[in-house]
Tab-separated table of C-alpha atoms in Angstrom:
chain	number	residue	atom	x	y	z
A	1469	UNK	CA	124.809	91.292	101.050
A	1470	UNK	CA	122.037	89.850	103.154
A	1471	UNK	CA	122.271	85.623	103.224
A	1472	UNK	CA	118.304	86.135	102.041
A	1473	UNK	CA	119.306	88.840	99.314
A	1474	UNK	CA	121.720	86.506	97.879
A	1475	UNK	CA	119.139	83.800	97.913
A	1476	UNK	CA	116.317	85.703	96.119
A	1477	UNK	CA	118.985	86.357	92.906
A	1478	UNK	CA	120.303	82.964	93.210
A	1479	UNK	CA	116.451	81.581	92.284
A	1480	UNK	CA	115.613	84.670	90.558
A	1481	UNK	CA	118.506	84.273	88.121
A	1482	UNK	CA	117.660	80.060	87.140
A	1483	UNK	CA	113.878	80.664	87.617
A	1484	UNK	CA	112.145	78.921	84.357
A	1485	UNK	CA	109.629	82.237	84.057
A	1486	UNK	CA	112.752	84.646	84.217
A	1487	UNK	CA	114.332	83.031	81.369
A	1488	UNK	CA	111.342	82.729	79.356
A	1489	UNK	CA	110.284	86.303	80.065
A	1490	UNK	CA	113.820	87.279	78.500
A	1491	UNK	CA	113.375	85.240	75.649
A	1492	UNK	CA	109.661	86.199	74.125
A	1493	UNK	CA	110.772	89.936	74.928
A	1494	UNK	CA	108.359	90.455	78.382
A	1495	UNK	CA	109.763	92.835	81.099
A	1496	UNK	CA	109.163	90.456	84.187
A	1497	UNK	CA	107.650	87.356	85.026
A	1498	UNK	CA	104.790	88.453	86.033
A	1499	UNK	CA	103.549	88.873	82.731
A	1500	UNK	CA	103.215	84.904	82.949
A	1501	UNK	CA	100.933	85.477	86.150
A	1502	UNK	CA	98.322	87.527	83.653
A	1503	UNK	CA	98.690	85.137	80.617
A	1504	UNK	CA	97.555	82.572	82.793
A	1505	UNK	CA	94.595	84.060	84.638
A	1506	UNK	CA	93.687	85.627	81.424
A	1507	UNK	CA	93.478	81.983	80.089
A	1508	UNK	CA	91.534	80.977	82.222
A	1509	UNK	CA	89.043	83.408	82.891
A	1510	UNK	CA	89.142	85.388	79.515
A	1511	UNK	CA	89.360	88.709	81.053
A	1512	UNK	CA	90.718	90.581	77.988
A	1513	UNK	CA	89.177	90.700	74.581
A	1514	UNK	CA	90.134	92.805	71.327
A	1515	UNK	CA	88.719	96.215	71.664
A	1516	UNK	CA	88.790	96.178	75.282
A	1517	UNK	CA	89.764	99.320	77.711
A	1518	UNK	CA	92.007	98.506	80.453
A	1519	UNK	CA	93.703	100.325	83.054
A	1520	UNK	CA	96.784	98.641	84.817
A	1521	UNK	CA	97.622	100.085	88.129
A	1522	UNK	CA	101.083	100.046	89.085
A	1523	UNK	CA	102.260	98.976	86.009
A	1524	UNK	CA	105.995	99.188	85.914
A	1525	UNK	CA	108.071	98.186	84.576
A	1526	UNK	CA	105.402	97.001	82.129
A	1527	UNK	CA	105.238	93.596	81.785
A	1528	UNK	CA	101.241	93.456	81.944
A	1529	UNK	CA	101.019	96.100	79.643
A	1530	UNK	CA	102.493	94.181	77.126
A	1531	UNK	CA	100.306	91.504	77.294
A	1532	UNK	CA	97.309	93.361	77.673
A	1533	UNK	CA	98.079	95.904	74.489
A	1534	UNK	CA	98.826	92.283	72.603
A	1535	UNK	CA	94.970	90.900	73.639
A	1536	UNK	CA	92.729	94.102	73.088
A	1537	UNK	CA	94.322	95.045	69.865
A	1538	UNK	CA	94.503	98.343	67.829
A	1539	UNK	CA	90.755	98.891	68.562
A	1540	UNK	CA	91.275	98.950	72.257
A	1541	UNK	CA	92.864	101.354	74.941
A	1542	UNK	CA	95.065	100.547	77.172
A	1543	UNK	CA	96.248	102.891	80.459
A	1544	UNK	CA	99.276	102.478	83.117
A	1545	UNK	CA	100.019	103.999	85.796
A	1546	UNK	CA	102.934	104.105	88.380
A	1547	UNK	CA	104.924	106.066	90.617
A	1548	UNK	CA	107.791	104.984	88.794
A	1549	UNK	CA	108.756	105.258	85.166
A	1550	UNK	CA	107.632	103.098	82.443
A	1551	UNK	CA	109.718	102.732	79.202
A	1552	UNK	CA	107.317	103.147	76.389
A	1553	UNK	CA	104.883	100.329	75.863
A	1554	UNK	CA	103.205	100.025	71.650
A	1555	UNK	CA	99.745	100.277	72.352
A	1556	UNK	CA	99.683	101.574	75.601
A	1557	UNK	CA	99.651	105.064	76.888
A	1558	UNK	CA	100.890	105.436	80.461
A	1559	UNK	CA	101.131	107.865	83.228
A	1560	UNK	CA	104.027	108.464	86.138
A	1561	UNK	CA	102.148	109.714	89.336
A	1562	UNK	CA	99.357	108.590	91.706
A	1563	UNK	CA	96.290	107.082	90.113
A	1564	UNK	CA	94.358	108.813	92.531
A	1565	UNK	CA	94.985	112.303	91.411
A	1566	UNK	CA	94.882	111.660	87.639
A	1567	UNK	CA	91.646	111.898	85.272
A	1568	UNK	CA	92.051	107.833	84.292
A	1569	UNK	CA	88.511	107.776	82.464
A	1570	UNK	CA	89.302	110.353	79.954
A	1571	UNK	CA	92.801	108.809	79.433
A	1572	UNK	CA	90.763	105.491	78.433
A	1573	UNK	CA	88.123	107.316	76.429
A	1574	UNK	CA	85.139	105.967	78.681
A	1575	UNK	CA	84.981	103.617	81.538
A	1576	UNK	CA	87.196	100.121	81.663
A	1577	UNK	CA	86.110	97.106	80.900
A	1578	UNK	CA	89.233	95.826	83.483
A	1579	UNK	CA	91.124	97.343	85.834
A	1580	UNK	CA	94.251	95.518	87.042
A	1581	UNK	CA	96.083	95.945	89.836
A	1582	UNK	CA	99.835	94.748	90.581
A	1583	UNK	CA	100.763	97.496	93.229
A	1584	UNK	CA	102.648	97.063	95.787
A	1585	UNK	CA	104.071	99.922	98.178
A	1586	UNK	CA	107.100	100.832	99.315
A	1587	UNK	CA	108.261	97.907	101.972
A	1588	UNK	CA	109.284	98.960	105.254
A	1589	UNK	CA	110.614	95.160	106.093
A	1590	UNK	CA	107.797	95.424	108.840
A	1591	UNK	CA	104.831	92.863	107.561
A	1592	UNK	CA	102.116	94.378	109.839
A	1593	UNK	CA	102.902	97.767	108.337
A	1594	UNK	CA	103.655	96.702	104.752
A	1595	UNK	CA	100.219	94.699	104.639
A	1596	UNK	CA	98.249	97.998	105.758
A	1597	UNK	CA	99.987	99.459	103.041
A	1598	UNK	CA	99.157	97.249	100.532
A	1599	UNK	CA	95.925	97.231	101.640
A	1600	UNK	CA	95.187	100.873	101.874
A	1601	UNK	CA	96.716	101.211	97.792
A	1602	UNK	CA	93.750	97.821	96.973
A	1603	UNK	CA	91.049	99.871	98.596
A	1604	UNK	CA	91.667	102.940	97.146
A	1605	UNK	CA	91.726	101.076	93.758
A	1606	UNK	CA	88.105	99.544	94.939
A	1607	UNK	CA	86.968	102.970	95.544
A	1608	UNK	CA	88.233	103.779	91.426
A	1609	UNK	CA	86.669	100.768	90.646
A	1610	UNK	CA	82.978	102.169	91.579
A	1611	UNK	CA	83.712	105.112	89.658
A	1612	UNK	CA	85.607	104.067	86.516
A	1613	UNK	CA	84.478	100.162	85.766
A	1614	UNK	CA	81.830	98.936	83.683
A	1615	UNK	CA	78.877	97.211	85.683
A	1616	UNK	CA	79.906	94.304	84.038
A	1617	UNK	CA	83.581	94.793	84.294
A	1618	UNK	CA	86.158	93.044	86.355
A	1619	UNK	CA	88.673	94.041	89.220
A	1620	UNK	CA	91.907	91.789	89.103
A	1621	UNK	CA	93.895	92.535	92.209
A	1622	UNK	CA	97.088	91.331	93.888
A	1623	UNK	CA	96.853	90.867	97.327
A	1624	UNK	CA	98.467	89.115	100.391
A	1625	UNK	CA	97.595	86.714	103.339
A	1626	UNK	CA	98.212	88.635	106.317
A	1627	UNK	CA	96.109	90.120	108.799
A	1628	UNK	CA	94.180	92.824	106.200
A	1629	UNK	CA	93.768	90.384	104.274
A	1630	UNK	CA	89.871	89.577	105.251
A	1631	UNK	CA	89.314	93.420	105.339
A	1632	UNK	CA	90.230	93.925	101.618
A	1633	UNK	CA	88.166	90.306	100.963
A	1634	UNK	CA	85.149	91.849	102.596
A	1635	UNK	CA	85.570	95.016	100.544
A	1636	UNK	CA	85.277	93.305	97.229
A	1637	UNK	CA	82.430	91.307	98.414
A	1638	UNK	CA	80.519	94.565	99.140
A	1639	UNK	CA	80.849	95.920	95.675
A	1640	UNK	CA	81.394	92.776	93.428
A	1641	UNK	CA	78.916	89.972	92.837
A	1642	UNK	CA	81.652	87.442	92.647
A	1643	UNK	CA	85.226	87.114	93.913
A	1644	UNK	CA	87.035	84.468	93.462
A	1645	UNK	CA	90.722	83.841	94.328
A	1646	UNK	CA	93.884	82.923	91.720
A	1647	UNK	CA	97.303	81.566	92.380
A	1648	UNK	CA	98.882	81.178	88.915
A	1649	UNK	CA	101.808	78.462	88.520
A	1650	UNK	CA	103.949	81.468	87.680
A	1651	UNK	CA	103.494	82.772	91.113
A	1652	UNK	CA	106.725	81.920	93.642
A	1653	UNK	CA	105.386	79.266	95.794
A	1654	UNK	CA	107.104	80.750	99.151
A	1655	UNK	CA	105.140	83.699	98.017
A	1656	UNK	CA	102.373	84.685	99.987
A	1657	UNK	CA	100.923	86.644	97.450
A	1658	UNK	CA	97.716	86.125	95.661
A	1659	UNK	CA	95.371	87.278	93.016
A	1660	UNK	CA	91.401	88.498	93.653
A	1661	UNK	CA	89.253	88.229	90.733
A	1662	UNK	CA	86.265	90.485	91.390
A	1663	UNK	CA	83.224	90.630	88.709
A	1664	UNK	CA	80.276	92.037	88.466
A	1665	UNK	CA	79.636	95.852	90.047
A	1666	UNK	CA	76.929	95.379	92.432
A	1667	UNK	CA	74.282	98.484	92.182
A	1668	UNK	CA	73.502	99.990	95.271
């Protein structure tokens, strides 16, 4: 095993939000990342619809089905299987070929976004990638979201990174960037709240 491999599971296995994740019963850390934006900025609210793109293995979607409540609707989707989620309905395939609005019952209040795609190991190819997946889910976005909805989206420093910032800024009246404590700090990844479709 790679020196780095061995690394990441060394700090992955004594990492605080790992352990904490295990003990209130979420699927991955990352569910951490949310609860913390969501305090923040209040982004989900009982009765809410909310579609999580690439949800697995369904950490978000936990939290999310625990803030909208029975009256809302909550959607995943991912390439990969999900284990059933209470509250959620999800979906194994490619967002972009699956009828998302009539899954929710209407348009979303929030769409979230945690994708990632496959990694290659080459950054300049991996951050195209990434970036190609958080346009497409712009593009949804214009189609799906309530004016007055939100976009949360993960995203990394690298050279697309300006592209996908000027995309949001073209559709969004507000974007403003989040790096929640339970983000790794050698990560380079980051969070892009947009708000606010702009009408065109």
């Amino acid at each position: 095993m790679a020196r780095s491999s061995k690394g990441w599971i060394r700090r992955h296995v004594t990492d605080a939000h790992v352990k904490k994740a295990r003990e209130l019963g979420y699927r991955s850390r990352a569910a951490f990342k949310l609860l913390e934006i969501d305090a923040k900025d209040r982004l989900l609210k009982p009765g809410f619809k909310v579609l999580d793109l690439g949800a697995a293995p369904g950490g978000w979607l936990q939290v999310v089905a625990q803030k909208v409540g029975r009256r809302g609707r909550v959607v995943g989707v991912d390439l990969l299987p999900i284990k059933p989620v209470p509250g959620a309905t999800i979906f194994q395939g490619d967002f972009r070929e699956l009828d998302l609005e009539g899954a929710l019952g209407g348009k979303a209040d929030v769409v979230l976004s945690d994708m990632l795609p496959n990694v290659t190991g080459v950054p300049s190819v991996d951050q195209a990638r990434a970036a190609e997946l958080t346009l497409a889910g712009i593009g949804l976005c214009k189609k799906l979201l309530k004016p007055d909805g939100a976009f949360l989206v993960k995203v990394f420093h690298g050279e697309a990174f300006d592209e996908v910032l000027m995309a949001l800024k073209a559709v969004f009246q507000t974007v403003a960037a989040r790096k929640p404590a339970a983000s790794r700090g050698e990560s380079r990844e980051n969070y892009l709240l947009a708000r606010g479709l702009i009408r065109h």
